[in-house]
Coordinates of C-alpha atoms and ligand atoms in Angstrom, one line a residue:
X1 CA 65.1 -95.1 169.7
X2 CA 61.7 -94.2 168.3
X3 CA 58.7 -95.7 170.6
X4 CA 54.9 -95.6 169.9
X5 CA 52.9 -96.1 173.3
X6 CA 49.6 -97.3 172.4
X7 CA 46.3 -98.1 174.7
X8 CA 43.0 -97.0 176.0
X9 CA 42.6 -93.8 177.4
X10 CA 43.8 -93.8 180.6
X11 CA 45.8 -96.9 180.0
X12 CA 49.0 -95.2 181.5
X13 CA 50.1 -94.4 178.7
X14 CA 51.4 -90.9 180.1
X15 CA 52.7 -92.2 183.2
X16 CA 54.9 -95.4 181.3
X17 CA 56.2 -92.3 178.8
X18 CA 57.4 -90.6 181.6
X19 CA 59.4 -93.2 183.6
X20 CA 60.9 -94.6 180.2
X21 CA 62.0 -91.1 178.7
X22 CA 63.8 -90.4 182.0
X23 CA 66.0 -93.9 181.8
X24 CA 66.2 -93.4 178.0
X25 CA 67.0 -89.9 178.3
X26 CA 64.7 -89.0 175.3
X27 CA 61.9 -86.4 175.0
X28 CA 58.4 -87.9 175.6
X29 CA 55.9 -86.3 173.0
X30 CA 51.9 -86.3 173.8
X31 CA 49.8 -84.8 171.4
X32 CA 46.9 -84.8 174.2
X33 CA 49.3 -82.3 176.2
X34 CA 50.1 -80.2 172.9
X35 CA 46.7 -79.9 172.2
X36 CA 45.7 -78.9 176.0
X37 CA 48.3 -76.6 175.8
X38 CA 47.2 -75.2 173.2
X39 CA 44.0 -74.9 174.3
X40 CA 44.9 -72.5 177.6
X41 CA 46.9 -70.2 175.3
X42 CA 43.9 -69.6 173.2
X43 CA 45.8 -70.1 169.8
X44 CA 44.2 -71.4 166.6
X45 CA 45.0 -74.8 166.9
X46 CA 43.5 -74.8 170.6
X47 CA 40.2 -73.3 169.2
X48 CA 39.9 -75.5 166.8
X49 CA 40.4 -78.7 168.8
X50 CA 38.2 -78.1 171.8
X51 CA 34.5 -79.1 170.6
X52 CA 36.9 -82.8 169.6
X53 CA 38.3 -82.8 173.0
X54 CA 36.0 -81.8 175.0
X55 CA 33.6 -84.5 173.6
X56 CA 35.9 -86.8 173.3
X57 CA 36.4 -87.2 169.7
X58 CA 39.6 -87.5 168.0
X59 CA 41.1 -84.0 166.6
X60 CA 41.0 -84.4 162.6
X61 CA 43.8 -86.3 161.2
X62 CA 45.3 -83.6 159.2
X63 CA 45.7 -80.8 162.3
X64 CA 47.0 -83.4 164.3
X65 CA 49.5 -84.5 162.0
X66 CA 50.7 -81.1 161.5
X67 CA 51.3 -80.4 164.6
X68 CA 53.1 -83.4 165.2
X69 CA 55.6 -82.7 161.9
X70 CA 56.1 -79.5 163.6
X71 CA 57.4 -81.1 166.9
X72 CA 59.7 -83.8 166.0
X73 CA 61.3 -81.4 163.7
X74 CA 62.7 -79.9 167.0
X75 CA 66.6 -80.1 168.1
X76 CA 65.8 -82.4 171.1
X77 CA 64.3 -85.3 168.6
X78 CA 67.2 -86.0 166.8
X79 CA 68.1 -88.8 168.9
X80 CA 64.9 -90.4 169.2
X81 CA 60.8 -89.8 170.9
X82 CA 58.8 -91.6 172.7
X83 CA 55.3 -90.9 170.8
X84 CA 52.4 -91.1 173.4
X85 CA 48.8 -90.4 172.2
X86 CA 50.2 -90.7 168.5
X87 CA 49.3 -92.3 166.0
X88 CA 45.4 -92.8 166.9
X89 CA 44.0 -93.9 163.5
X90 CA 45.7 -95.6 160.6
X91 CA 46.4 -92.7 158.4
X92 CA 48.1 -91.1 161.0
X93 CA 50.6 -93.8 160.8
X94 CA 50.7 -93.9 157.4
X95 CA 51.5 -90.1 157.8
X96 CA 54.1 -90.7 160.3
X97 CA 56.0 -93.9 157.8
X98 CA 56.0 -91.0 154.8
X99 CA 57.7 -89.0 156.9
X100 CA 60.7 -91.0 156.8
X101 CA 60.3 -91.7 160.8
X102 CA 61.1 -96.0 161.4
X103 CA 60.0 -96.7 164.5
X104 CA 61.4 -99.6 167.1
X105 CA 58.9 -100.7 169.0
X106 CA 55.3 -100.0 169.5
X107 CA 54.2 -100.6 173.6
X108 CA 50.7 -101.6 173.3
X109 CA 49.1 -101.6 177.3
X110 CA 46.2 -103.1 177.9
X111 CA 44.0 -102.5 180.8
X112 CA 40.2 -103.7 180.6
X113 CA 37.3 -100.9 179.9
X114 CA 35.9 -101.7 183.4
X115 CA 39.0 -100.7 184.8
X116 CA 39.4 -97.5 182.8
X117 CA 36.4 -95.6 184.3
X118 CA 37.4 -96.0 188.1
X119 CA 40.8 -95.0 186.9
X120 CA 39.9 -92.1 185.0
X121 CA 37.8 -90.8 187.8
X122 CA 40.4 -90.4 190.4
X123 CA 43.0 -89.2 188.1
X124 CA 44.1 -85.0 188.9
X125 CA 46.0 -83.3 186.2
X126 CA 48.4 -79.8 187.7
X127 CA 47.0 -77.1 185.7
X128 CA 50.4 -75.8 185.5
X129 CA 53.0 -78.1 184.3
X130 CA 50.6 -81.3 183.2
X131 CA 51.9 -83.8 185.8
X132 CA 49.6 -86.6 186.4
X133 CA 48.1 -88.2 189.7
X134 CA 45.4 -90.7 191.0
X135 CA 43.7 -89.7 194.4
X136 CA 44.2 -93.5 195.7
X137 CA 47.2 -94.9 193.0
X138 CA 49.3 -91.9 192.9
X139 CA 48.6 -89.1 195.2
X140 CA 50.3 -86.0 195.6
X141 CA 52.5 -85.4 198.8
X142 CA 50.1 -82.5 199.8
X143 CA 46.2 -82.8 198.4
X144 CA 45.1 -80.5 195.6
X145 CA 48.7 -79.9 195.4
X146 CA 51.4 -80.6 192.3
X147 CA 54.8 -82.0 193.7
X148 CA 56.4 -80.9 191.4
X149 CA 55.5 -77.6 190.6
X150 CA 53.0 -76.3 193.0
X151 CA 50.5 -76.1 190.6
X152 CA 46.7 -76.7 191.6
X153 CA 45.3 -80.1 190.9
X154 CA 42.7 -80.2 188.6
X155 CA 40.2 -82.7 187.5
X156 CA 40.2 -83.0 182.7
X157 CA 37.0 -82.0 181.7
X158 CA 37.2 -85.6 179.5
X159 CA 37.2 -87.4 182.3
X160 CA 33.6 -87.5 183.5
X161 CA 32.2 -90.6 183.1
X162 CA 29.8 -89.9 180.1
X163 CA 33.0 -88.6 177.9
X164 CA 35.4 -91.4 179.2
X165 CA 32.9 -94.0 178.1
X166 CA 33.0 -92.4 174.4
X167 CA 36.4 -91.9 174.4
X168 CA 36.4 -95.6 174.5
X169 CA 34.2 -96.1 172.0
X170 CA 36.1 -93.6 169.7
X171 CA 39.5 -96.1 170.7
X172 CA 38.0 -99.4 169.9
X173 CA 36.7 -98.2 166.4
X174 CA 39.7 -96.0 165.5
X175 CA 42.5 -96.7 167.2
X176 CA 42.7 -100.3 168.2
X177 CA 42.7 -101.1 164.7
X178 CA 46.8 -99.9 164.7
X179 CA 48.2 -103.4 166.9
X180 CA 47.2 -105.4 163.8
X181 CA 49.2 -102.7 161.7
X182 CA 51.6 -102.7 163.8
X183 CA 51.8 -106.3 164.8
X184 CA 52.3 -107.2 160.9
X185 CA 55.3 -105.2 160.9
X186 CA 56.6 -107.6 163.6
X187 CA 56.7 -104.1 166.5
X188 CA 54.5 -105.0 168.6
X189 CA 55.0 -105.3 172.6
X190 CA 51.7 -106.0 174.4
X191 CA 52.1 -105.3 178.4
X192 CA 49.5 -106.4 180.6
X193 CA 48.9 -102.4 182.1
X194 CA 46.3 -103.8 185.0
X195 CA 49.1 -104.5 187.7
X196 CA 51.2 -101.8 189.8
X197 CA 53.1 -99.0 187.4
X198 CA 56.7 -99.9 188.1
X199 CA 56.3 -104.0 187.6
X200 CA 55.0 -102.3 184.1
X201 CA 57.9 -100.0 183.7
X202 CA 60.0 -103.0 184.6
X203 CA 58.6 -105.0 181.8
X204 CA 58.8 -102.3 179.4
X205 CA 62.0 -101.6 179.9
X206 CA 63.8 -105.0 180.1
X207 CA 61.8 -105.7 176.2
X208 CA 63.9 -102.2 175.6
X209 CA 67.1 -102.8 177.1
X210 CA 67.5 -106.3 176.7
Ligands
AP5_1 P1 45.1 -87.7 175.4 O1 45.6 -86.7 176.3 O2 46.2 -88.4 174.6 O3 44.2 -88.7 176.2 P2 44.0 -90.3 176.1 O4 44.7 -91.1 175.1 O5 42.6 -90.4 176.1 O6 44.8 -90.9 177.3 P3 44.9 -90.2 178.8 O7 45.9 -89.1 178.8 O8 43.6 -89.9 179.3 O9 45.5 -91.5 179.5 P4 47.0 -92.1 179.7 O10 47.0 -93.4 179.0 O11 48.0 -91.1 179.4 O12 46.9 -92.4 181.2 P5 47.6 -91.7 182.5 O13 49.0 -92.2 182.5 O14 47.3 -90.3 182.6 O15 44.1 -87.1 174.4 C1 43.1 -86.3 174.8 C2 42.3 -85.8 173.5 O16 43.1 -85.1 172.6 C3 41.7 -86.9 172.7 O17 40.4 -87.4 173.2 C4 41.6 -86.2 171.3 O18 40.5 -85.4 171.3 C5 42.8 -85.4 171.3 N1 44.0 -86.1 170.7 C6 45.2 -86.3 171.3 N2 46.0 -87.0 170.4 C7 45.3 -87.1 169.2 C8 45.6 -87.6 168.0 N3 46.8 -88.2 167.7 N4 44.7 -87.6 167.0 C9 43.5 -87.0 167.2 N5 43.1 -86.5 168.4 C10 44.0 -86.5 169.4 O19 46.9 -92.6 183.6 C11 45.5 -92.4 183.9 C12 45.3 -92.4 185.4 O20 45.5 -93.7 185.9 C13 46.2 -91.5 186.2 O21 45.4 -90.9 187.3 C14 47.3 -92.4 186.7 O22 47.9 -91.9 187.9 C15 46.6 -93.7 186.9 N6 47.4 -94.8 186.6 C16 48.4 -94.9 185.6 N7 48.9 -96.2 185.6 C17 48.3 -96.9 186.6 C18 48.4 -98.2 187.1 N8 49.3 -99.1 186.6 N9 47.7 -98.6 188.2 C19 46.8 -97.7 188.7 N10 46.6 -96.4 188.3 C20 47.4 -96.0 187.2
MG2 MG1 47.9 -89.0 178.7

């Protein structure tokens, strides 16, 4: 199965991919955690995507879908992705439908803007292996602390206020525009994200599953 989650930044989109690639037992991709990754290893592709990121301005199309080529070319794709973070603009898609890829279903969650800033501010990333957490929504077992790794808990430098605000900006002009592109193609799934993250899950995966 190939998936497309789409939403506002901190829409959930990371934490929905993560629950459904376990059940599915496919690889989640995030181009947000590529690109951070690549940033802490200092290669080219990190340089040149850090004055985007940290402003919170989209990487240019044609890095982005590079890199993305480059991924689901690997052994653990052939079966199907979950694409989280990707596409973000219109000719990214159109990139992705010349590369021969057909995708399912496109999971579009919604959460309101208001919302999105008092979530983004209590959100701790594990500098390690990437896992997510919210100080009130989803704390770790042990403060500062990654469950899952022992990693330490970090706060994104994109999610200050200032930067989350035009991240949003950069998602209504840019991004949004893909549920009607989407939508025409008869793939859309919109799920109300503002409620608790398993009744989301749950939703997500009985459209899925049947
Ligand atoms: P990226 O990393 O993709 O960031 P984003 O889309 O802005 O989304 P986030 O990762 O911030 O949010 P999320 O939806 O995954 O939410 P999460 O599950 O963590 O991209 C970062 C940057 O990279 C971009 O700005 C751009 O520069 C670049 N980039 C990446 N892809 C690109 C592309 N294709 N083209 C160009 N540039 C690209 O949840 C957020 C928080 O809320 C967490 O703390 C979580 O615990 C909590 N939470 C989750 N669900 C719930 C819930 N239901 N209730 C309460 N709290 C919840
Ligand atoms: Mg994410």
């Amino acid at each position: 199965m190939m998936l497309i989650l789409l939403g506002a930044p901190g829409a959930g989109k990371g934490t929905q991919a993560e629950l459904i690639c376990q059940r599915l037992h496919i690889p989640a991709i995030s181009t947000g955690n590529i690109l951070r990754e690549a940033l802490k290893s200092g290669t080219e592709l990190g340089q040149k995507a850090k004055t985007f990121m940290d402003a919170g301005n989209l990487v240019p199309d044609d890095v982005v879908i590079d890199m993305l080529k480059e991924r689901i070319a690997q052994p653990d794709c052939k079966d199907g992705f979950i694409l989280d973070g990707f596409p973000r603009t219109i000719p990214q898609a159109e990139a992705l439908d010349a590369m021969g890829v057909v995708i399912d279903r496109v999971i579009d969650i919604e959460v309101p803007d208001e919302k999105i800033v008092t979530r983004m501010s209590g959100r701790r990333v594990c500098e390690k292996c990437g896992a997510s957490y919210h100080l009130v929504y989803n704390p770790p077992k042990v403060e500062g602390v990654c469950d899952k790794c022992a990693g330490a808990l970090v706060q994104r430098k994109d999610d200050n206020a200032e930067t989350v605000r035009d991240r949003l900006t950069v998602y209504h002009n840019q991004t949004e525009p893909l549920k009607s592109y989407y939508a025409a193609q008869g793939k859309l799934f919109e799920v109300n994200g503002d409620r608790d993250v398993e009744v989301i899950s749950a939703d997500i995966l009985k459209e899925l599953e049947g």
